[in-house]
PDB file of C-alpha atoms in Angstrom:
ATOM      1  CA  GLU M 236     -57.303  52.753  75.853  1.00 63.00           C
ATOM      2  CA  ALA M 237     -59.745  50.532  74.007  1.00 80.00           C
ATOM      3  CA  GLY M 238     -60.915  47.421  75.816  1.00 92.00           C
ATOM      4  CA  VAL M 239     -61.181  43.837  74.617  1.00 96.00           C
ATOM      5  CA  ALA M 240     -63.482  43.677  71.607  1.00 96.00           C
ATOM      6  CA  GLN M 241     -65.640  40.680  70.760  1.00 97.00           C
ATOM      7  CA  SER M 242     -68.077  39.921  67.998  1.00 97.00           C
ATOM      8  CA  PRO M 243     -70.757  39.002  67.441  1.00 97.00           C
ATOM      9  CA  ARG M 244     -72.498  39.892  70.718  1.00 96.00           C
ATOM     10  CA  TYR M 245     -75.278  37.380  70.178  1.00 97.00           C
ATOM     11  CA  LYS M 246     -75.661  34.283  68.041  1.00 97.00           C
ATOM     12  CA  ILE M 247     -78.484  31.787  67.677  1.00 98.00           C
ATOM     13  CA  ILE M 248     -77.838  28.567  65.748  1.00 97.00           C
ATOM     14  CA  GLU M 249     -79.303  25.122  65.474  1.00 97.00           C
ATOM     15  CA  LYS M 250     -77.511  22.089  66.835  1.00 96.00           C
ATOM     16  CA  ARG M 251     -74.951  20.549  64.495  1.00 97.00           C
ATOM     17  CA  GLN M 252     -74.306  23.923  62.841  1.00 97.00           C
ATOM     18  CA  SER M 253     -70.949  25.650  63.136  1.00 97.00           C
ATOM     19  CA  VAL M 254     -70.205  29.044  64.658  1.00 98.00           C
ATOM     20  CA  ALA M 255     -67.175  31.289  65.069  1.00 98.00           C
ATOM     21  CA  PHE M 256     -66.387  34.034  67.551  1.00 98.00           C
ATOM     22  CA  TRP M 257     -63.810  36.763  67.162  1.00 97.00           C
ATOM     23  CA  CYS M 258     -61.738  38.563  69.770  1.00 97.00           C
ATOM     24  CA  ASN M 259     -59.392  41.523  69.544  1.00 96.00           C
ATOM     25  CA  PRO M 260     -57.390  41.944  72.754  1.00 95.00           C
ATOM     26  CA  ILE M 261     -56.064  45.147  74.237  1.00 92.00           C
ATOM     27  CA  SER M 262     -53.132  46.415  72.205  1.00 91.00           C
ATOM     28  CA  GLY M 263     -49.836  45.071  73.473  1.00 87.00           C
ATOM     29  CA  HIS M 264     -51.334  42.267  75.553  1.00 90.00           C
ATOM     30  CA  ALA M 265     -49.397  39.088  74.877  1.00 89.00           C
ATOM     31  CA  THR M 266     -51.709  36.670  76.652  1.00 90.00           C
ATOM     32  CA  LEU M 267     -55.212  35.891  75.439  1.00 93.00           C
ATOM     33  CA  TYR M 268     -57.802  33.651  77.084  1.00 94.00           C
ATOM     34  CA  TRP M 269     -61.114  32.165  75.989  1.00 97.00           C
ATOM     35  CA  TYR M 270     -63.608  31.280  78.712  1.00 97.00           C
ATOM     36  CA  GLN M 271     -67.003  29.588  78.627  1.00 97.00           C
ATOM     37  CA  GLN M 272     -69.578  30.912  81.102  1.00 95.00           C
ATOM     38  CA  ILE M 273     -72.688  28.778  81.442  1.00 94.00           C
ATOM     39  CA  LEU M 274     -75.684  30.497  83.003  1.00 91.00           C
ATOM     40  CA  GLY M 275     -75.385  30.567  86.781  1.00 87.00           C
ATOM     41  CA  GLN M 276     -71.749  29.482  86.818  1.00 90.00           C
ATOM     42  CA  GLY M 277     -68.358  31.116  86.900  1.00 92.00           C
ATOM     43  CA  PRO M 278     -66.225  31.382  83.768  1.00 94.00           C
ATOM     44  CA  LYS M 279     -64.302  28.246  82.838  1.00 94.00           C
ATOM     45  CA  LEU M 280     -61.019  28.560  80.941  1.00 94.00           C
ATOM     46  CA  LEU M 281     -61.058  26.889  77.536  1.00 96.00           C
ATOM     47  CA  ILE M 282     -57.720  27.945  76.094  1.00 96.00           C
ATOM     48  CA  GLN M 283     -54.826  30.286  76.849  1.00 93.00           C
ATOM     49  CA  PHE M 284     -52.461  31.764  74.246  1.00 93.00           C
ATOM     50  CA  GLN M 285     -49.127  33.462  74.823  1.00 90.00           C
ATOM     51  CA  ASN M 286     -48.515  35.499  71.666  1.00 88.00           C
ATOM     52  CA  ASN M 287     -49.535  33.014  68.961  1.00 85.00           C
ATOM     53  CA  GLY M 288     -48.646  29.847  70.898  1.00 91.00           C
ATOM     54  CA  VAL M 289     -51.008  27.724  72.978  1.00 92.00           C
ATOM     55  CA  VAL M 290     -50.096  27.656  76.678  1.00 90.00           C
ATOM     56  CA  ASP M 291     -53.019  25.573  77.931  1.00 90.00           C
ATOM     57  CA  ASP M 292     -55.900  23.942  76.098  1.00 94.00           C
ATOM     58  CA  SER M 293     -56.519  21.111  78.547  1.00 92.00           C
ATOM     59  CA  GLN M 294     -60.195  22.019  79.000  1.00 92.00           C
ATOM     60  CA  LEU M 295     -60.979  22.644  75.342  1.00 96.00           C
ATOM     61  CA  PRO M 296     -63.275  19.936  73.867  1.00 94.00           C
ATOM     62  CA  LYS M 297     -61.021  19.384  70.901  1.00 94.00           C
ATOM     63  CA  ASP M 298     -63.429  17.138  69.036  1.00 95.00           C
ATOM     64  CA  ARG M 299     -65.637  20.158  68.344  1.00 97.00           C
ATOM     65  CA  PHE M 300     -63.855  23.301  69.507  1.00 97.00           C
ATOM     66  CA  SER M 301     -60.858  24.928  67.873  1.00 97.00           C
ATOM     67  CA  ALA M 302     -59.104  28.234  68.382  1.00 97.00           C
ATOM     68  CA  GLU M 303     -56.324  30.090  66.701  1.00 95.00           C
ATOM     69  CA  ARG M 304     -54.395  33.286  67.234  1.00 95.00           C
ATOM     70  CA  LEU M 305     -52.560  34.004  64.048  1.00 82.00           C
ATOM     71  CA  LYS M 306     -49.945  36.761  64.192  1.00 85.00           C
ATOM     72  CA  GLY M 307     -50.315  36.887  67.976  1.00 84.00           C
ATOM     73  CA  VAL M 308     -53.043  39.530  67.976  1.00 91.00           C
ATOM     74  CA  ASP M 309     -56.707  38.728  67.398  1.00 95.00           C
ATOM     75  CA  SER M 310     -58.172  35.286  67.857  1.00 97.00           C
ATOM     76  CA  THR M 311     -61.068  33.161  66.696  1.00 97.00           C
ATOM     77  CA  LEU M 312     -62.866  30.390  68.541  1.00 98.00           C
ATOM     78  CA  LYS M 313     -64.887  27.917  66.475  1.00 98.00           C
ATOM     79  CA  ILE M 314     -67.433  25.289  67.411  1.00 98.00           C
ATOM     80  CA  GLN M 315     -68.235  22.611  64.839  1.00 97.00           C
ATOM     81  CA  PRO M 316     -70.690  20.953  65.226  1.00 96.00           C
ATOM     82  CA  ALA M 317     -72.511  22.745  68.037  1.00 97.00           C
ATOM     83  CA  LYS M 318     -74.451  20.886  70.715  1.00 97.00           C
ATOM     84  CA  LEU M 319     -77.273  22.127  72.935  1.00 97.00           C
ATOM     85  CA  GLU M 320     -74.929  22.171  75.942  1.00 96.00           C
ATOM     86  CA  ASP M 321     -72.668  24.683  74.197  1.00 97.00           C
ATOM     87  CA  SER M 322     -75.240  27.406  74.938  1.00 97.00           C
ATOM     88  CA  ALA M 323     -73.266  29.856  77.058  1.00 97.00           C
ATOM     89  CA  VAL M 324     -71.475  33.197  77.026  1.00 97.00           C
ATOM     90  CA  TYR M 325     -68.017  32.980  75.485  1.00 98.00           C
ATOM     91  CA  LEU M 326     -65.681  35.483  77.078  1.00 97.00           C
ATOM     92  CA  CYS M 327     -62.349  36.627  75.764  1.00 97.00           C
ATOM     93  CA  ALA M 328     -59.791  38.159  78.111  1.00 94.00           C
ATOM     94  CA  SER M 329     -56.282  39.479  77.713  1.00 92.00           C
ATOM     95  CA  SER M 330     -53.409  40.353  80.003  1.00 89.00           C
ATOM     96  CA  HIS M 331     -50.052  42.038  79.568  1.00 84.00           C
ATOM     97  CA  LEU M 332     -47.573  39.437  80.750  1.00 70.00           C
ATOM     98  CA  ARG M 333     -48.152  38.158  84.246  1.00 60.00           C
ATOM     99  CA  LEU M 334     -51.371  37.499  86.094  1.00 52.00           C
ATOM    100  CA  GLU M 335     -50.712  40.471  88.338  1.00 58.00           C
ATOM    101  CA  GLU M 336     -51.236  42.680  85.337  1.00 59.00           C
ATOM    102  CA  THR M 337     -54.918  41.686  85.537  1.00 81.00           C
ATOM    103  CA  GLN M 338     -57.058  39.836  83.035  1.00 88.00           C
ATOM    104  CA  TYR M 339     -59.295  42.269  81.150  1.00 91.00           C
ATOM    105  CA  PHE M 340     -62.495  40.743  79.872  1.00 94.00           C
ATOM    106  CA  GLY M 341     -64.509  41.600  76.806  1.00 96.00           C
ATOM    107  CA  PRO M 342     -68.327  41.812  76.872  1.00 95.00           C
ATOM    108  CA  GLY M 343     -68.708  38.234  75.645  1.00 96.00           C
ATOM    109  CA  THR M 344     -70.675  36.515  72.907  1.00 97.00           C
ATOM    110  CA  ARG M 345     -73.939  34.970  74.029  1.00 97.00           C
ATOM    111  CA  LEU M 346     -74.570  31.727  72.111  1.00 98.00           C
ATOM    112  CA  LEU M 347     -77.895  29.934  72.046  1.00 97.00           C
ATOM    113  CA  VAL M 348     -77.998  26.506  70.416  1.00 97.00           C
ATOM    114  CA  LEU M 349     -81.509  25.304  69.545  1.00 97.00           C
TER     115      LEU M 349
ATOM    116  CA  GLN D1317     -58.765  19.853  94.270  1.00 54.00           C
ATOM    117  CA  GLN D1318     -59.147  22.715  91.831  1.00 64.00           C
ATOM    118  CA  GLN D1319     -62.586  23.792  93.019  1.00 89.00           C
ATOM    119  CA  VAL D1320     -63.419  27.119  94.621  1.00 95.00           C
ATOM    120  CA  LYS D1321     -66.670  27.044  96.587  1.00 96.00           C
ATOM    121  CA  GLN D1322     -68.582  30.311  96.894  1.00 97.00           C
ATOM    122  CA  SER D1323     -71.536  31.281  99.060  1.00 96.00           C
ATOM    123  CA  PRO D1324     -74.191  32.531  99.228  1.00 97.00           C
ATOM    124  CA  GLN D1325     -75.645  32.110  95.754  1.00 96.00           C
ATOM    125  CA  SER D1326     -77.663  35.297  96.162  1.00 97.00           C
ATOM    126  CA  LEU D1327     -77.772  38.096  98.688  1.00 97.00           C
ATOM    127  CA  ILE D1328     -80.099  41.034  99.310  1.00 98.00           C
ATOM    128  CA  VAL D1329     -78.880  43.870 101.519  1.00 97.00           C
ATOM    129  CA  GLN D1330     -80.260  47.275 102.317  1.00 97.00           C
ATOM    130  CA  LYS D1331     -78.348  50.333 101.241  1.00 97.00           C
ATOM    131  CA  GLY D1332     -75.601  51.117 103.744  1.00 97.00           C
ATOM    132  CA  GLY D1333     -75.351  47.520 104.925  1.00 97.00           C
ATOM    133  CA  ILE D1334     -72.250  45.332 104.665  1.00 97.00           C
ATOM    134  CA  PRO D1335     -72.716  42.347 102.359  1.00 98.00           C
ATOM    135  CA  ILE D1336     -70.222  39.539 102.941  1.00 98.00           C
ATOM    136  CA  ILE D1337     -69.434  36.884 100.329  1.00 98.00           C
ATOM    137  CA  ASN D1338     -67.398  33.839 101.262  1.00 98.00           C
ATOM    138  CA  CYS D1339     -65.130  31.501  99.319  1.00 98.00           C
ATOM    139  CA  ALA D1340     -63.265  28.336 100.273  1.00 97.00           C
ATOM    140  CA  TYR D1341     -60.601  26.395  98.436  1.00 96.00           C
ATOM    141  CA  GLU D1342     -58.795  23.062  98.757  1.00 94.00           C
ATOM    142  CA  ASN D1343     -55.666  23.485  96.666  1.00 91.00           C
ATOM    143  CA  THR D1344     -52.934  24.782  98.967  1.00 91.00           C
ATOM    144  CA  ALA D1345     -50.872  25.728  95.903  1.00 90.00           C
ATOM    145  CA  PHE D1346     -53.255  28.595  95.167  1.00 91.00           C
ATOM    146  CA  ASP D1347     -51.480  31.869  95.876  1.00 89.00           C
ATOM    147  CA  TYR D1348     -53.498  34.567  94.139  1.00 90.00           C
ATOM    148  CA  PHE D1349     -57.108  35.337  95.038  1.00 94.00           C
ATOM    149  CA  PRO D1350     -58.955  37.987  93.000  1.00 94.00           C
ATOM    150  CA  TRP D1351     -62.558  39.091  93.155  1.00 96.00           C
ATOM    151  CA  TYR D1352     -64.400  40.030  89.973  1.00 96.00           C
ATOM    152  CA  GLN D1353     -67.561  42.098  89.554  1.00 97.00           C
ATOM    153  CA  GLN D1354     -69.885  41.441  86.636  1.00 95.00           C
ATOM    154  CA  PHE D1355     -72.831  43.562  85.513  1.00 95.00           C
ATOM    155  CA  PRO D1356     -75.503  42.125  83.194  1.00 91.00           C
ATOM    156  CA  GLY D1357     -74.323  41.999  79.592  1.00 88.00           C
ATOM    157  CA  LYS D1358     -70.738  42.832  80.541  1.00 91.00           C
ATOM    158  CA  GLY D1359     -67.592  40.822  81.101  1.00 93.00           C
ATOM    159  CA  PRO D1360     -66.167  40.402  84.614  1.00 94.00           C
ATOM    160  CA  ALA D1361     -63.942  43.218  85.859  1.00 94.00           C
ATOM    161  CA  LEU D1362     -61.243  42.873  88.512  1.00 93.00           C
ATOM    162  CA  LEU D1363     -62.338  44.477  91.766  1.00 95.00           C
ATOM    163  CA  ILE D1364     -59.601  43.621  94.253  1.00 95.00           C
ATOM    164  CA  ALA D1365     -57.067  40.832  94.768  1.00 93.00           C
ATOM    165  CA  ILE D1366     -54.953  39.423  97.586  1.00 93.00           C
ATOM    166  CA  ARG D1367     -51.960  37.121  98.043  1.00 90.00           C
ATOM    167  CA  PRO D1368     -51.705  34.818 101.087  1.00 89.00           C
ATOM    168  CA  ASP D1369     -48.889  36.749 102.743  1.00 90.00           C
ATOM    169  CA  VAL D1370     -51.418  39.262 104.120  1.00 92.00           C
ATOM    170  CA  SER D1371     -54.659  38.657 106.026  1.00 94.00           C
ATOM    171  CA  GLU D1372     -56.561  41.700 104.821  1.00 96.00           C
ATOM    172  CA  LYS D1373     -56.568  44.117 101.926  1.00 96.00           C
ATOM    173  CA  LYS D1374     -58.731  47.200 101.573  1.00 96.00           C
ATOM    174  CA  GLU D1375     -59.429  49.264  98.481  1.00 95.00           C
ATOM    175  CA  GLY D1376     -62.031  51.958  98.930  1.00 96.00           C
ATOM    176  CA  ARG D1377     -65.242  50.354 100.196  1.00 97.00           C
ATOM    177  CA  PHE D1378     -64.075  46.828  99.308  1.00 97.00           C
ATOM    178  CA  THR D1379     -62.125  44.614 101.721  1.00 97.00           C
ATOM    179  CA  ILE D1380     -60.790  41.088 101.307  1.00 96.00           C
ATOM    180  CA  SER D1381     -60.237  39.045 104.466  1.00 96.00           C
ATOM    181  CA  PHE D1382     -57.985  36.008 104.058  1.00 96.00           C
ATOM    182  CA  ASN D1383     -57.619  33.049 106.430  1.00 95.00           C
ATOM    183  CA  LYS D1384     -54.802  30.822 105.193  1.00 93.00           C
ATOM    184  CA  SER D1385     -55.190  28.108 107.842  1.00 94.00           C
ATOM    185  CA  ALA D1386     -58.907  27.751 107.115  1.00 95.00           C
ATOM    186  CA  LYS D1387     -58.372  28.097 103.349  1.00 95.00           C
ATOM    187  CA  GLN D1388     -61.083  30.715 103.180  1.00 97.00           C
ATOM    188  CA  PHE D1389     -61.372  34.269 101.956  1.00 97.00           C
ATOM    189  CA  SER D1390     -64.220  36.737 101.880  1.00 98.00           C
ATOM    190  CA  LEU D1391     -65.293  40.020 100.327  1.00 98.00           C
ATOM    191  CA  HIS D1392     -66.869  42.772 102.417  1.00 98.00           C
ATOM    192  CA  ILE D1393     -68.503  45.819 100.868  1.00 98.00           C
ATOM    193  CA  MET D1394     -68.763  48.778 103.236  1.00 97.00           C
ATOM    194  CA  ASP D1395     -71.577  51.319 102.938  1.00 97.00           C
ATOM    195  CA  SER D1396     -73.134  49.353 100.071  1.00 97.00           C
ATOM    196  CA  GLN D1397     -74.963  51.275  97.333  1.00 97.00           C
ATOM    197  CA  PRO D1398     -77.587  50.251  94.758  1.00 97.00           C
ATOM    198  CA  GLY D1399     -74.866  50.646  92.105  1.00 97.00           C
ATOM    199  CA  ASP D1400     -73.014  47.738  93.739  1.00 97.00           C
ATOM    200  CA  SER D1401     -75.805  45.394  92.613  1.00 98.00           C
ATOM    201  CA  ALA D1402     -74.013  42.873  90.405  1.00 97.00           C
ATOM    202  CA  THR D1403     -72.714  39.317  90.359  1.00 97.00           C
ATOM    203  CA  TYR D1404     -69.477  38.796  92.255  1.00 98.00           C
ATOM    204  CA  PHE D1405     -67.034  35.976  91.539  1.00 97.00           C
ATOM    205  CA  CYS D1406     -64.109  34.889  93.637  1.00 97.00           C
ATOM    206  CA  ALA D1407     -61.241  33.146  91.884  1.00 95.00           C
ATOM    207  CA  ALA D1408     -57.894  31.542  92.624  1.00 93.00           C
ATOM    208  CA  SER D1409     -54.735  30.611  90.761  1.00 89.00           C
ATOM    209  CA  THR D1410     -51.154  29.504  91.232  1.00 84.00           C
ATOM    210  CA  ARG D1411     -47.968  31.231  90.140  1.00 72.00           C
ATOM    211  CA  ARG D1412     -47.063  28.091  88.191  1.00 65.00           C
ATOM    212  CA  ASP D1413     -49.838  28.113  85.614  1.00 67.00           C
ATOM    213  CA  GLU D1414     -51.721  31.376  86.303  1.00 71.00           C
ATOM    214  CA  LYS D1415     -55.019  29.693  85.373  1.00 82.00           C
ATOM    215  CA  LEU D1416     -57.954  31.313  87.146  1.00 89.00           C
ATOM    216  CA  THR D1417     -60.446  28.942  88.765  1.00 92.00           C
ATOM    217  CA  PHE D1418     -63.685  30.819  89.427  1.00 94.00           C
ATOM    218  CA  GLY D1419     -66.345  30.307  92.078  1.00 95.00           C
ATOM    219  CA  THR D1420     -69.968  29.937  91.056  1.00 94.00           C
ATOM    220  CA  GLY D1421     -70.863  33.566  91.705  1.00 96.00           C
ATOM    221  CA  THR D1422     -73.047  35.562  94.110  1.00 97.00           C
ATOM    222  CA  ARG D1423     -75.841  37.729  92.799  1.00 97.00           C
ATOM    223  CA  LEU D1424     -75.919  40.774  95.074  1.00 98.00           C
ATOM    224  CA  THR D1425     -78.869  43.150  95.220  1.00 98.00           C
ATOM    225  CA  ILE D1426     -78.688  46.368  97.221  1.00 97.00           C
ATOM    226  CA  ILE D1427     -82.118  47.794  97.895  1.00 97.00           C
ATOM    227  CA  PRO D1428     -82.568  51.532  98.542  1.00 93.00           C
TER     228      PRO D1428
END
């Protein structure tokens, strides 16, 4: 079974530019999560989708971050405009239905904002 | 209220030793406590998880000890190997929203 796919793996941009990350979850997984992991910290949930609906986006900085999951499969996370403090690894995870089914994480996209 | 405090920040243990990583929480509504292992350049992977109705869970060389009254839980790695060198995160969530709150991580190094 293929794991969670993310691209790109690395991205370097200048502040105020925009950037987009893509995630393809494990086939059949209804729930998709985007996390931000700043160096030296644990992952922090940004947004959670159930199929193509948003379950929780309370920690998403909506003035600059946006995410969508059209058709309930793959998802994109966008930052516009980027700030220096957005430098982090952006992790995508998916799970089947309930938490007990385990959240499977992708390898992440490492973003550096200069 | 939502924080999960993890210690130590880093740990060096000789091969065969038993590293212990501790976590503490405040939110008594938390009822699911997983541990994740993360290697450099990879996403976290679930290692083992426990619910508060048991005080201990063992899977292979990994054991979670859970103390509900103290609101603490810990990970023990028996017969540690250099391949166990990684960053370990504890986490917690509630049945209501299933949002994982992660600890800050412990970088574990097992020296031969």
